[in-house]
């Protein structure tokens, strides 16, 4: 790509070795690497277990370490669309997932003012 064209994007000739004049946009990706996950949970927060993961026709969510009487679980697909939602007072809930397409889903738990999200996979 000519230098004046790169300048339109705020780039210089040697910014990236993978830029091409055949693409309408020049993009560099920086992908962070997670090396550890904190185990400390804020005071009063819940944790939850998901079984099985990956799942096929049913996924179970079990509330752990919580004094909350009421909580809600929301399931979102990879596009961020709400797939399922349930308010409950039970310690464990099961979602029938036979009609869901295979892929990655995010389960968000809201208990009081605390929110936790975990990723699951449907095969």
N, CA, C and O atoms as CSV, one atom per row, in Angstrom:
chain,resi,resn,atom,element,x,y,z
A,1,UNK,N,N,0.850,-1.155,0.000
A,1,UNK,CA,C,0.000,0.000,0.000
A,1,UNK,C,C,0.903,1.228,0.000
A,1,UNK,O,O,1.887,1.256,0.740
A,2,UNK,N,N,0.603,2.229,-0.797
A,2,UNK,CA,C,1.441,3.430,-0.816
A,2,UNK,C,C,1.395,4.165,0.531
A,2,UNK,O,O,0.384,4.112,1.231
A,3,UNK,N,N,2.482,4.847,0.891
A,3,UNK,CA,C,2.545,5.533,2.190
A,3,UNK,C,C,1.409,6.532,2.405
A,3,UNK,O,O,0.899,6.651,3.519
A,4,UNK,N,N,1.004,7.256,1.349
A,4,UNK,CA,C,-0.079,8.229,1.542
A,4,UNK,C,C,-1.417,7.540,1.852
A,4,UNK,O,O,-2.253,8.095,2.564
A,5,UNK,N,N,-1.609,6.343,1.317
A,5,UNK,CA,C,-2.830,5.578,1.619
A,5,UNK,C,C,-2.790,5.058,3.068
A,5,UNK,O,O,-3.790,5.122,3.783
A,6,UNK,N,N,-1.631,4.548,3.486
A,6,UNK,CA,C,-1.488,4.095,4.870
A,6,UNK,C,C,-1.719,5.236,5.848
A,6,UNK,O,O,-2.284,5.037,6.924
A,7,UNK,N,N,-1.279,6.439,5.468
A,7,UNK,CA,C,-1.436,7.605,6.339
A,7,UNK,C,C,-2.914,7.905,6.601
A,7,UNK,O,O,-3.251,8.455,7.650
A,8,UNK,N,N,-3.795,7.552,5.668
A,8,UNK,CA,C,-5.230,7.749,5.884
A,8,UNK,C,C,-5.721,6.968,7.098
A,8,UNK,O,O,-6.671,7.375,7.767
A,9,UNK,N,N,-5.066,5.849,7.374
A,9,UNK,CA,C,-5.432,5.010,8.509
A,9,UNK,C,C,-4.536,5.248,9.722
A,9,UNK,O,O,-4.654,4.551,10.730
A,10,UNK,N,N,-3.647,6.225,9.627
A,10,UNK,CA,C,-2.728,6.495,10.724
A,10,UNK,C,C,-1.644,5.446,10.850
A,10,UNK,O,O,-1.131,5.209,11.944
A,11,UNK,N,N,-1.282,4.802,9.721
A,11,UNK,CA,C,-0.284,3.742,9.732
A,11,UNK,C,C,0.963,4.156,8.974
A,11,UNK,O,O,0.954,5.123,8.213
A,12,UNK,N,N,2.049,3.399,9.196
A,12,UNK,CA,C,3.299,3.568,8.467
A,12,UNK,C,C,3.614,2.269,7.748
A,12,UNK,O,O,3.018,1.232,8.041
A,13,UNK,N,N,4.539,2.318,6.819
A,13,UNK,CA,C,4.855,1.183,5.962
A,13,UNK,C,C,5.180,-0.090,6.742
A,13,UNK,O,O,4.778,-1.178,6.331
A,14,UNK,N,N,5.896,0.025,7.855
A,14,UNK,CA,C,6.344,-1.163,8.584
A,14,UNK,C,C,5.508,-1.472,9.826
A,14,UNK,O,O,5.966,-2.206,10.702
A,15,UNK,N,N,4.298,-0.931,9.920
A,15,UNK,CA,C,3.446,-1.205,11.080
A,15,UNK,C,C,3.048,-2.672,11.169
A,15,UNK,O,O,2.963,-3.225,12.266
A,16,UNK,N,N,2.809,-3.293,10.049
A,16,UNK,CA,C,2.412,-4.697,10.048
A,16,UNK,C,C,2.914,-5.375,8.787
A,16,UNK,O,O,2.949,-4.774,7.713
A,17,UNK,N,N,3.292,-6.606,8.928
A,17,UNK,CA,C,3.771,-7.348,7.768
A,17,UNK,C,C,2.652,-8.039,7.012
A,17,UNK,O,O,2.894,-8.641,5.966
A,18,UNK,N,N,1.428,-7.962,7.525
A,18,UNK,CA,C,0.334,-8.683,6.882
A,18,UNK,C,C,-0.660,-7.777,6.171
A,18,UNK,O,O,-1.689,-8.256,5.696
A,19,UNK,N,N,-0.378,-6.471,6.083
A,19,UNK,CA,C,-1.294,-5.563,5.384
A,19,UNK,C,C,-1.192,-5.793,3.885
A,19,UNK,O,O,-0.121,-6.120,3.374
A,20,UNK,N,N,-2.288,-5.624,3.189
A,20,UNK,CA,C,-2.325,-5.835,1.749
A,20,UNK,C,C,-3.161,-4.749,1.100
A,20,UNK,O,O,-4.120,-4.259,1.696
A,21,UNK,N,N,-2.804,-4.371,-0.117
A,21,UNK,CA,C,-3.603,-3.373,-0.822
A,21,UNK,C,C,-4.838,-4.000,-1.465
A,21,UNK,O,O,-5.606,-3.302,-2.126
A,22,UNK,N,N,-5.041,-5.309,-1.281
A,22,UNK,CA,C,-6.211,-5.991,-1.832
A,22,UNK,C,C,-7.401,-5.960,-0.880
A,22,UNK,O,O,-8.512,-6.316,-1.274
A,23,UNK,N,N,-7.195,-5.550,0.334
A,23,UNK,CA,C,-8.274,-5.506,1.306
A,23,UNK,C,C,-8.721,-4.066,1.515
A,23,UNK,O,O,-7.890,-3.158,1.509
A,24,UNK,N,N,-10.025,-3.840,1.701
A,24,UNK,CA,C,-10.510,-2.468,1.886
A,24,UNK,C,C,-10.151,-1.873,3.240
A,24,UNK,O,O,-10.185,-0.653,3.400
A,25,UNK,N,N,-9.805,-2.711,4.223
A,25,UNK,CA,C,-9.462,-2.219,5.556
A,25,UNK,C,C,-8.166,-2.864,6.015
A,25,UNK,O,O,-7.887,-4.020,5.698
A,26,UNK,N,N,-7.389,-2.114,6.755
A,26,UNK,CA,C,-6.175,-2.631,7.364
A,26,UNK,C,C,-6.480,-2.811,8.844
A,26,UNK,O,O,-6.908,-1.874,9.518
A,27,UNK,N,N,-6.260,-4.013,9.339
A,27,UNK,CA,C,-6.598,-4.312,10.720
A,27,UNK,C,C,-5.471,-5.084,11.379
A,27,UNK,O,O,-4.954,-6.046,10.812
A,28,UNK,N,N,-5.094,-4.668,12.565
A,28,UNK,CA,C,-4.156,-5.414,13.394
A,28,UNK,C,C,-4.929,-5.920,14.598
A,28,UNK,O,O,-5.732,-5.187,15.175
A,29,UNK,N,N,-4.697,-7.155,14.976
A,29,UNK,CA,C,-5.371,-7.733,16.124
A,29,UNK,C,C,-4.360,-8.001,17.222
A,29,UNK,O,O,-3.285,-8.547,16.975
A,30,UNK,N,N,-4.713,-7.612,18.431
A,30,UNK,CA,C,-3.925,-7.950,19.609
A,30,UNK,C,C,-4.823,-8.827,20.467
A,30,UNK,O,O,-5.862,-8.375,20.948
A,31,UNK,N,N,-4.431,-10.061,20.658
A,31,UNK,CA,C,-5.237,-11.008,21.411
A,31,UNK,C,C,-4.568,-11.234,22.761
A,31,UNK,O,O,-3.469,-11.782,22.833
A,32,UNK,N,N,-5.245,-10.802,23.844
A,32,UNK,CA,C,-4.641,-11.001,25.163
A,32,UNK,C,C,-4.642,-12.479,25.543
A,32,UNK,O,O,-5.539,-13.232,25.165
A,33,UNK,N,N,-3.633,-12.873,26.290
A,33,UNK,CA,C,-3.520,-14.249,26.754
A,33,UNK,C,C,-3.806,-14.266,28.250
A,33,UNK,O,O,-3.166,-13.547,29.017
A,34,UNK,N,N,-4.766,-15.085,28.660
A,34,UNK,CA,C,-5.105,-15.221,30.075
A,34,UNK,C,C,-4.172,-16.256,30.674
A,34,UNK,O,O,-4.101,-17.390,30.199
A,35,UNK,N,N,-3.455,-15.860,31.722
A,35,UNK,CA,C,-2.514,-16.781,32.353
A,35,UNK,C,C,-3.031,-17.341,33.669
A,35,UNK,O,O,-2.548,-18.373,34.137
A,36,UNK,N,N,-4.016,-16.664,34.274
A,36,UNK,CA,C,-4.604,-17.190,35.496
A,36,UNK,C,C,-5.967,-16.553,35.706
A,36,UNK,O,O,-6.269,-15.498,35.146
A,37,UNK,N,N,-6.783,-17.206,36.518
A,37,UNK,CA,C,-8.112,-16.712,36.836
A,37,UNK,C,C,-8.178,-16.516,38.341
A,37,UNK,O,O,-7.808,-17.405,39.108
A,38,UNK,N,N,-8.645,-15.361,38.755
A,38,UNK,CA,C,-8.746,-15.076,40.183
A,38,UNK,C,C,-9.819,-15.947,40.816
A,38,UNK,O,O,-10.892,-16.136,40.244
A,39,UNK,N,N,-9.532,-16.465,41.974
A,39,UNK,CA,C,-10.485,-17.304,42.689
A,39,UNK,C,C,-11.223,-16.520,43.770
A,39,UNK,O,O,-12.165,-17.034,44.372
A,40,UNK,N,N,-10.805,-15.288,44.018
A,40,UNK,CA,C,-11.436,-14.500,45.067
A,40,UNK,C,C,-12.777,-13.978,44.589
A,40,UNK,O,O,-12.861,-13.351,43.533
A,41,UNK,N,N,-13.818,-14.231,45.353
A,41,UNK,CA,C,-15.138,-13.725,45.033
A,41,UNK,C,C,-15.474,-12.610,46.008
A,41,UNK,O,O,-15.159,-12.717,47.193
A,42,UNK,N,N,-16.110,-11.539,45.537
A,42,UNK,CA,C,-16.496,-10.461,46.446
A,42,UNK,C,C,-17.438,-10.972,47.535
A,42,UNK,O,O,-18.092,-12.002,47.373
A,43,UNK,N,N,-17.495,-10.238,48.644
A,43,UNK,CA,C,-18.357,-10.630,49.761
A,43,UNK,C,C,-19.796,-10.809,49.306
A,43,UNK,O,O,-20.343,-9.970,48.590
A,44,UNK,N,N,-20.402,-11.908,49.728
A,44,UNK,CA,C,-21.805,-12.146,49.446
A,44,UNK,C,C,-22.104,-12.615,48.034
A,44,UNK,O,O,-23.264,-12.849,47.695
A,45,UNK,N,N,-21.088,-12.755,47.213
A,45,UNK,CA,C,-21.341,-13.159,45.836
A,45,UNK,C,C,-21.614,-14.648,45.773
A,45,UNK,O,O,-21.175,-15.423,46.622
A,46,UNK,N,N,-22.336,-15.014,44.764
A,46,UNK,CA,C,-22.620,-16.424,44.554
A,46,UNK,C,C,-21.600,-16.981,43.583
A,46,UNK,O,O,-20.928,-16.238,42.868
A,47,UNK,N,N,-21.496,-18.274,43.569
A,47,UNK,CA,C,-20.792,-18.960,42.496
A,47,UNK,C,C,-21.765,-20.015,42.012
A,47,UNK,O,O,-22.711,-20.364,42.719
A,48,UNK,N,N,-21.541,-20.518,40.827
A,48,UNK,CA,C,-22.439,-21.539,40.329
A,48,UNK,C,C,-21.683,-22.556,39.508
A,48,UNK,O,O,-20.665,-22.255,38.886
A,49,UNK,N,N,-22.209,-23.778,39.522
A,49,UNK,CA,C,-21.618,-24.876,38.763
A,49,UNK,C,C,-22.536,-25.196,37.596
A,49,UNK,O,O,-23.760,-25.149,37.719
A,50,UNK,N,N,-21.930,-25.520,36.466
A,50,UNK,CA,C,-22.674,-25.887,35.266
A,50,UNK,C,C,-22.292,-27.314,34.912
A,50,UNK,O,O,-21.112,-27.626,34.753
A,51,UNK,N,N,-23.293,-28.181,34.788
A,51,UNK,CA,C,-23.027,-29.565,34.404
A,51,UNK,C,C,-24.076,-30.031,33.412
A,51,UNK,O,O,-25.233,-29.625,33.519
A,52,UNK,N,N,-23.722,-30.847,32.475
A,52,UNK,CA,C,-22.346,-31.048,32.031
A,52,UNK,C,C,-21.898,-29.877,31.162
A,52,UNK,O,O,-22.727,-29.090,30.704
A,53,UNK,N,N,-20.638,-29.764,30.940
A,53,UNK,CA,C,-20.102,-28.754,30.027
A,53,UNK,C,C,-18.914,-29.377,29.312
A,53,UNK,O,O,-17.856,-29.549,29.918
A,54,UNK,N,N,-19.064,-29.714,28.051
A,54,UNK,CA,C,-20.149,-29.398,27.120
A,54,UNK,C,C,-21.404,-30.228,27.399
A,54,UNK,O,O,-21.344,-31.286,28.025
A,55,UNK,N,N,-22.556,-29.711,26.911
A,55,UNK,CA,C,-23.840,-30.371,27.123
A,55,UNK,C,C,-24.493,-30.699,25.781
A,55,UNK,O,O,-24.082,-30.200,24.734
A,56,UNK,N,N,-25.522,-31.552,25.840
A,56,UNK,CA,C,-26.239,-31.957,24.624
A,56,UNK,C,C,-27.694,-31.501,24.681
A,56,UNK,O,O,-28.070,-30.540,24.010
A,57,UNK,N,N,-28.512,-32.185,25.476
A,57,UNK,CA,C,-29.946,-31.890,25.474
A,57,UNK,C,C,-30.425,-31.227,26.763
A,57,UNK,O,O,-31.587,-30.832,26.862
A,58,UNK,N,N,-29.547,-31.105,27.740
A,58,UNK,CA,C,-29.917,-30.467,28.994
A,58,UNK,C,C,-28.667,-29.911,29.668
A,58,UNK,O,O,-27.596,-30.517,29.628
A,59,UNK,N,N,-28.828,-28.746,30.287
A,59,UNK,CA,C,-27.745,-28.172,31.087
A,59,UNK,C,C,-28.322,-27.837,32.462
A,59,UNK,O,O,-29.428,-27.309,32.576
A,60,UNK,N,N,-27.549,-28.155,33.502
A,60,UNK,CA,C,-27.988,-27.907,34.872
A,60,UNK,C,C,-27.104,-26.821,35.490
A,60,UNK,O,O,-25.887,-26.803,35.304
A,61,UNK,N,N,-27.746,-25.925,36.222
A,61,UNK,CA,C,-27.040,-24.846,36.911
A,61,UNK,C,C,-27.323,-24.994,38.395
A,61,UNK,O,O,-28.478,-25.019,38.820
A,62,UNK,N,N,-26.253,-25.091,39.180
A,62,UNK,CA,C,-26.385,-25.263,40.629
A,62,UNK,C,C,-25.726,-24.083,41.327
A,62,UNK,O,O,-24.555,-23.784,41.093
A,63,UNK,N,N,-26.480,-23.425,42.177
A,63,UNK,CA,C,-25.984,-22.284,42.933
A,63,UNK,C,C,-25.104,-22.776,44.076
A,63,UNK,O,O,-25.472,-23.716,44.781
A,64,UNK,N,N,-23.944,-22.147,44.266
A,64,UNK,CA,C,-22.994,-22.531,45.313
A,64,UNK,C,C,-22.710,-21.341,46.226
A,64,UNK,O,O,-22.776,-20.195,45.781
A,65,UNK,N,N,-22.402,-21.591,47.466
A,65,UNK,CA,C,-21.881,-20.574,48.390
A,65,UNK,C,C,-22.725,-19.309,48.410
A,65,UNK,O,O,-22.183,-18.208,48.308
A,66,UNK,N,N,-24.005,-19.439,48.536
A,66,UNK,CA,C,-24.840,-18.247,48.518
A,66,UNK,C,C,-25.915,-18.316,49.585
A,66,UNK,O,O,-26.439,-19.385,49.898
A,67,UNK,N,N,-26.227,-17.167,50.128
A,67,UNK,CA,C,-27.336,-17.043,51.070
A,67,UNK,C,C,-28.560,-16.438,50.381
A,67,UNK,O,O,-29.558,-16.134,51.033
A,68,UNK,N,N,-28.478,-16.267,49.063
A,68,UNK,CA,C,-29.567,-15.647,48.315
A,68,UNK,C,C,-30.765,-16.590,48.249
A,68,UNK,O,O,-30.608,-17.788,48.013
A,69,UNK,N,N,-31.959,-16.044,48.458
A,69,UNK,CA,C,-33.176,-16.841,48.353
A,69,UNK,C,C,-33.721,-16.839,46.934
A,69,UNK,O,O,-34.321,-17.822,46.498
A,70,UNK,N,N,-33.519,-15.751,46.215
A,70,UNK,CA,C,-34.032,-15.648,44.856
A,70,UNK,C,C,-32.901,-15.223,43.935
A,70,UNK,O,O,-32.089,-14.365,44.283
A,71,UNK,N,N,-32.856,-15.825,42.767
A,71,UNK,CA,C,-31.835,-15.487,41.782
A,71,UNK,C,C,-32.391,-15.728,40.396
A,71,UNK,O,O,-33.435,-16.362,40.240
A,72,UNK,N,N,-31.698,-15.227,39.390
A,72,UNK,CA,C,-32.143,-15.444,38.021
A,72,UNK,C,C,-30.983,-15.879,37.146
A,72,UNK,O,O,-29.838,-15.468,37.333
A,73,UNK,N,N,-31.320,-16.724,36.187
A,73,UNK,CA,C,-30.334,-17.232,35.234
A,73,UNK,C,C,-30.776,-16.834,33.835
A,73,UNK,O,O,-31.933,-17.025,33.460
A,74,UNK,N,N,-29.848,-16.280,33.070
A,74,UNK,CA,C,-30.104,-15.914,31.681
A,74,UNK,C,C,-29.061,-16.601,30.815
A,74,UNK,O,O,-27.888,-16.671,31.182
A,75,UNK,N,N,-29.490,-17.107,29.667
A,75,UNK,CA,C,-28.586,-17.766,28.734
A,75,UNK,C,C,-28.583,-16.959,27.440
A,75,UNK,O,O,-29.635,-16.657,26.876
A,76,UNK,N,N,-27.379,-16.616,26.983
A,76,UNK,CA,C,-27.210,-15.840,25.758
A,76,UNK,C,C,-26.398,-16.655,24.762
A,76,UNK,O,O,-25.485,-17.385,25.148
A,77,UNK,N,N,-26.731,-16.530,23.478
A,77,UNK,CA,C,-25.921,-17.193,22.455
A,77,UNK,C,C,-24.711,-16.327,22.140
A,77,UNK,O,O,-24.552,-15.251,22.716
A,78,UNK,N,N,-23.868,-16.780,21.240
A,78,UNK,CA,C,-22.624,-16.075,20.912
A,78,UNK,C,C,-22.891,-14.700,20.299
A,78,UNK,O,O,-22.030,-13.822,20.348
A,79,UNK,N,N,-24.086,-14.508,19.721
A,79,UNK,CA,C,-24.458,-13.216,19.139
A,79,UNK,C,C,-25.016,-12.264,20.191
A,79,UNK,O,O,-25.356,-11.124,19.875
A,80,UNK,N,N,-25.113,-12.724,21.444
A,80,UNK,CA,C,-25.614,-11.873,22.517
A,80,UNK,C,C,-27.129,-11.874,22.645
A,80,UNK,O,O,-27.684,-11.068,23.392
A,81,UNK,N,N,-27.804,-12.761,21.931
A,81,UNK,CA,C,-29.262,-12.841,21.994
A,81,UNK,C,C,-29.686,-13.698,23.180
A,81,UNK,O,O,-29.102,-14.750,23.443
A,82,UNK,N,N,-30.712,-13.234,23.892
A,82,UNK,CA,C,-31.242,-13.993,25.019
A,82,UNK,C,C,-31.932,-15.247,24.501
A,82,UNK,O,O,-32.846,-15.166,23.681
A,83,UNK,N,N,-31.493,-16.403,24.983
A,83,UNK,CA,C,-32.036,-17.691,24.552
A,83,UNK,C,C,-33.025,-18.231,25.580
A,83,UNK,O,O,-34.039,-18.829,25.221
A,84,UNK,N,N,-32.724,-18.017,26.862
A,84,UNK,CA,C,-33.572,-18.556,27.927
A,84,UNK,C,C,-33.364,-17.708,29.179
A,84,UNK,O,O,-32.273,-17.192,29.423
A,85,UNK,N,N,-34.430,-17.573,29.967
A,85,UNK,CA,C,-34.342,-16.804,31.213
A,85,UNK,C,C,-35.253,-17.467,32.242
A,85,UNK,O,O,-36.346,-17.932,31.917
A,86,UNK,N,N,-34.787,-17.501,33.474
A,86,UNK,CA,C,-35.618,-18.064,34.539
A,86,UNK,C,C,-35.306,-17.386,35.865
A,86,UNK,O,O,-34.142,-17.234,36.236
A,87,UNK,N,N,-36.353,-16.981,36.575
A,87,UNK,CA,C,-36.257,-16.553,37.968
A,87,UNK,C,C,-36.557,-17.773,38.818
A,87,UNK,O,O,-37.445,-18.559,38.487
A,88,UNK,N,N,-35.825,-17.938,39.912
A,88,UNK,CA,C,-36.035,-19.137,40.721
A,88,UNK,C,C,-35.620,-18.906,42.168
A,88,UNK,O,O,-34.870,-17.983,42.486
A,89,UNK,N,N,-36.129,-19.771,43.025
A,89,UNK,CA,C,-35.673,-19.824,44.416
A,89,UNK,C,C,-35.012,-21.172,44.694
A,89,UNK,O,O,-34.507,-21.404,45.792
A,90,UNK,N,N,-35.018,-22.054,43.703
A,90,UNK,CA,C,-34.394,-23.375,43.847
A,90,UNK,C,C,-32.876,-23.240,43.812
A,90,UNK,O,O,-32.349,-22.282,43.246
A,91,UNK,N,N,-32.183,-24.180,44.406
A,91,UNK,CA,C,-30.719,-24.194,44.380
A,91,UNK,C,C,-30.180,-24.704,43.058
A,91,UNK,O,O,-29.037,-24.421,42.701
A,92,UNK,N,N,-30.998,-25.456,42.328
A,92,UNK,CA,C,-30.553,-26.033,41.057
A,92,UNK,C,C,-31.685,-25.941,40.045
A,92,UNK,O,O,-32.845,-26.190,40.370
A,93,UNK,N,N,-31.335,-25.581,38.812
A,93,UNK,CA,C,-32.308,-25.547,37.720
A,93,UNK,C,C,-31.730,-26.296,36.528
A,93,UNK,O,O,-30.514,-26.404,36.372
A,94,UNK,N,N,-32.624,-26.809,35.694
A,94,UNK,CA,C,-32.206,-27.501,34.476
A,94,UNK,C,C,-32.911,-26.853,33.294
A,94,UNK,O,O,-34.102,-26.549,33.359
A,95,UNK,N,N,-32.172,-26.647,32.224
A,95,UNK,CA,C,-32.733,-26.105,30.989
A,95,UNK,C,C,-32.714,-27.205,29.942
A,95,UNK,O,O,-31.681,-27.831,29.704
A,96,UNK,N,N,-33.860,-27.434,29.319
A,96,UNK,CA,C,-33.929,-28.366,28.199
A,96,UNK,C,C,-33.387,-27.641,26.970
A,96,UNK,O,O,-33.892,-26.582,26.597
A,97,UNK,N,N,-32.372,-28.206,26.351
A,97,UNK,CA,C,-31.652,-27.502,25.285
A,97,UNK,C,C,-31.691,-28.230,23.949
A,97,UNK,O,O,-30.921,-27.903,23.046
A,98,UNK,N,N,-32.577,-29.212,23.812
A,98,UNK,CA,C,-32.607,-30.013,22.586
A,98,UNK,C,C,-32.824,-29.155,21.340
A,98,UNK,O,O,-32.296,-29.482,20.278
A,99,UNK,N,N,-33.581,-28.076,21.442
A,99,UNK,CA,C,-33.855,-27.225,20.287
A,99,UNK,C,C,-32.806,-26.164,20.019
A,99,UNK,O,O,-32.905,-25.434,19.032
A,100,UNK,N,N,-31.803,-26.065,20.878
A,100,UNK,CA,C,-30.772,-25.046,20.693
A,100,UNK,C,C,-29.731,-25.537,19.698
A,100,UNK,O,O,-29.365,-26.712,19.723
A,101,UNK,N,N,-29.249,-24.663,18.827
A,101,UNK,CA,C,-28.166,-25.070,17.926
A,101,UNK,C,C,-26.857,-25.276,18.693
A,101,UNK,O,O,-26.651,-24.691,19.756
A,102,UNK,N,N,-25.993,-26.100,18.149
A,102,UNK,CA,C,-24.667,-26.288,18.745
A,102,UNK,C,C,-23.918,-24.969,18.727
A,102,UNK,O,O,-24.104,-24.152,17.825
A,103,UNK,N,N,-23.072,-24.763,19.724
A,103,UNK,CA,C,-22.279,-23.544,19.752
A,103,UNK,C,C,-21.931,-23.118,21.161
A,103,UNK,O,O,-22.077,-23.881,22.116
A,104,UNK,N,N,-21.470,-21.889,21.273
A,104,UNK,CA,C,-21.042,-21.313,22.546
A,104,UNK,C,C,-22.175,-20.472,23.117
A,104,UNK,O,O,-22.817,-19.700,22.405
A,105,UNK,N,N,-22.405,-20.637,24.412
A,105,UNK,CA,C,-23.432,-19.879,25.124
A,105,UNK,C,C,-22.813,-19.289,26.388
A,105,UNK,O,O,-21.810,-19.791,26.898
A,106,UNK,N,N,-23.422,-18.225,26.880
A,106,UNK,CA,C,-22.986,-17.592,28.120
A,106,UNK,C,C,-24.150,-17.636,29.101
A,106,UNK,O,O,-25.266,-17.228,28.776
A,107,UNK,N,N,-23.879,-18.134,30.305
A,107,UNK,CA,C,-24.896,-18.186,31.343
A,107,UNK,C,C,-24.568,-17.099,32.358
A,107,UNK,O,O,-23.488,-17.078,32.949
A,108,UNK,N,N,-25.529,-16.199,32.543
A,108,UNK,CA,C,-25.353,-15.080,33.473
A,108,UNK,C,C,-26.277,-15.298,34.660
A,108,UNK,O,O,-27.477,-15.519,34.498
A,109,UNK,N,N,-25.703,-15.232,35.854
A,109,UNK,CA,C,-26.461,-15.378,37.089
A,109,UNK,C,C,-26.526,-14.015,37.768
A,109,UNK,O,O,-25.511,-13.341,37.942
A,110,UNK,N,N,-27.728,-13.628,38.144
A,110,UNK,CA,C,-27.946,-12.393,38.894
A,110,UNK,C,C,-28.568,-12.786,40.225
A,110,UNK,O,O,-29.669,-13.336,40.268
A,111,UNK,N,N,-27.853,-12.498,41.313
A,111,UNK,CA,C,-28.337,-12.796,42.660
A,111,UNK,C,C,-28.147,-11.543,43.491
A,111,UNK,O,O,-27.018,-11.172,43.816
A,112,UNK,N,N,-29.233,-10.898,43.833
A,112,UNK,CA,C,-29.132,-9.605,44.500
A,112,UNK,C,C,-28.507,-8.609,43.541
A,112,UNK,O,O,-29.006,-8.407,42.434
A,113,UNK,N,N,-27.426,-7.992,43.962
A,113,UNK,CA,C,-26.708,-7.054,43.098
A,113,UNK,C,C,-25.484,-7.699,42.455
A,113,UNK,O,O,-24.738,-7.030,41.741
A,114,UNK,N,N,-25.272,-8.970,42.695
A,114,UNK,CA,C,-24.094,-9.675,42.191
A,114,UNK,C,C,-24.396,-10.348,40.860
A,114,UNK,O,O,-25.469,-10.920,40.666
A,115,UNK,N,N,-23.430,-10.270,39.943
A,115,UNK,CA,C,-23.584,-10.860,38.615
A,115,UNK,C,C,-22.347,-11.694,38.303
A,115,UNK,O,O,-21.219,-11.235,38.484
A,116,UNK,N,N,-22.560,-12.915,37.834
A,116,UNK,CA,C,-21.481,-13.785,37.370
A,116,UNK,C,C,-21.873,-14.351,36.017
A,116,UNK,O,O,-23.044,-14.639,35.772
A,117,UNK,N,N,-20.895,-14.509,35.143
A,117,UNK,CA,C,-21.147,-15.074,33.816
A,117,UNK,C,C,-20.118,-16.156,33.534
A,117,UNK,O,O,-18.932,-15.992,33.820
A,118,UNK,N,N,-20.587,-17.268,32.967
A,118,UNK,CA,C,-19.687,-18.354,32.570
A,118,UNK,C,C,-20.050,-18.815,31.162
A,118,UNK,O,O,-21.190,-18.684,30.718
A,119,UNK,N,N,-19.057,-19.352,30.482
A,119,UNK,CA,C,-19.245,-19.842,29.121
A,119,UNK,C,C,-19.489,-21.348,29.139
A,119,UNK,O,O,-18.869,-22.082,29.909
A,120,UNK,N,N,-20.403,-21.795,28.274
A,120,UNK,CA,C,-20.681,-23.220,28.117
A,120,UNK,C,C,-20.735,-23.547,26.631
A,120,UNK,O,O,-20.873,-22.660,25.789
A,121,UNK,N,N,-20.625,-24.830,26.327
A,121,UNK,CA,C,-20.631,-25.272,24.930
A,121,UNK,C,C,-21.715,-26.322,24.746
A,121,UNK,O,O,-21.802,-27.277,25.517
A,122,UNK,N,N,-22.540,-26.141,23.723
A,122,UNK,CA,C,-23.518,-27.163,23.343
A,122,UNK,C,C,-22.975,-27.914,22.147
A,122,UNK,O,O,-22.619,-27.315,21.132
A,123,UNK,N,N,-22.912,-29.234,22.273
A,123,UNK,CA,C,-22.429,-30.059,21.161
A,123,UNK,C,C,-23.588,-30.582,20.361
A,123,UNK,O,O,-23.388,-31.299,19.381
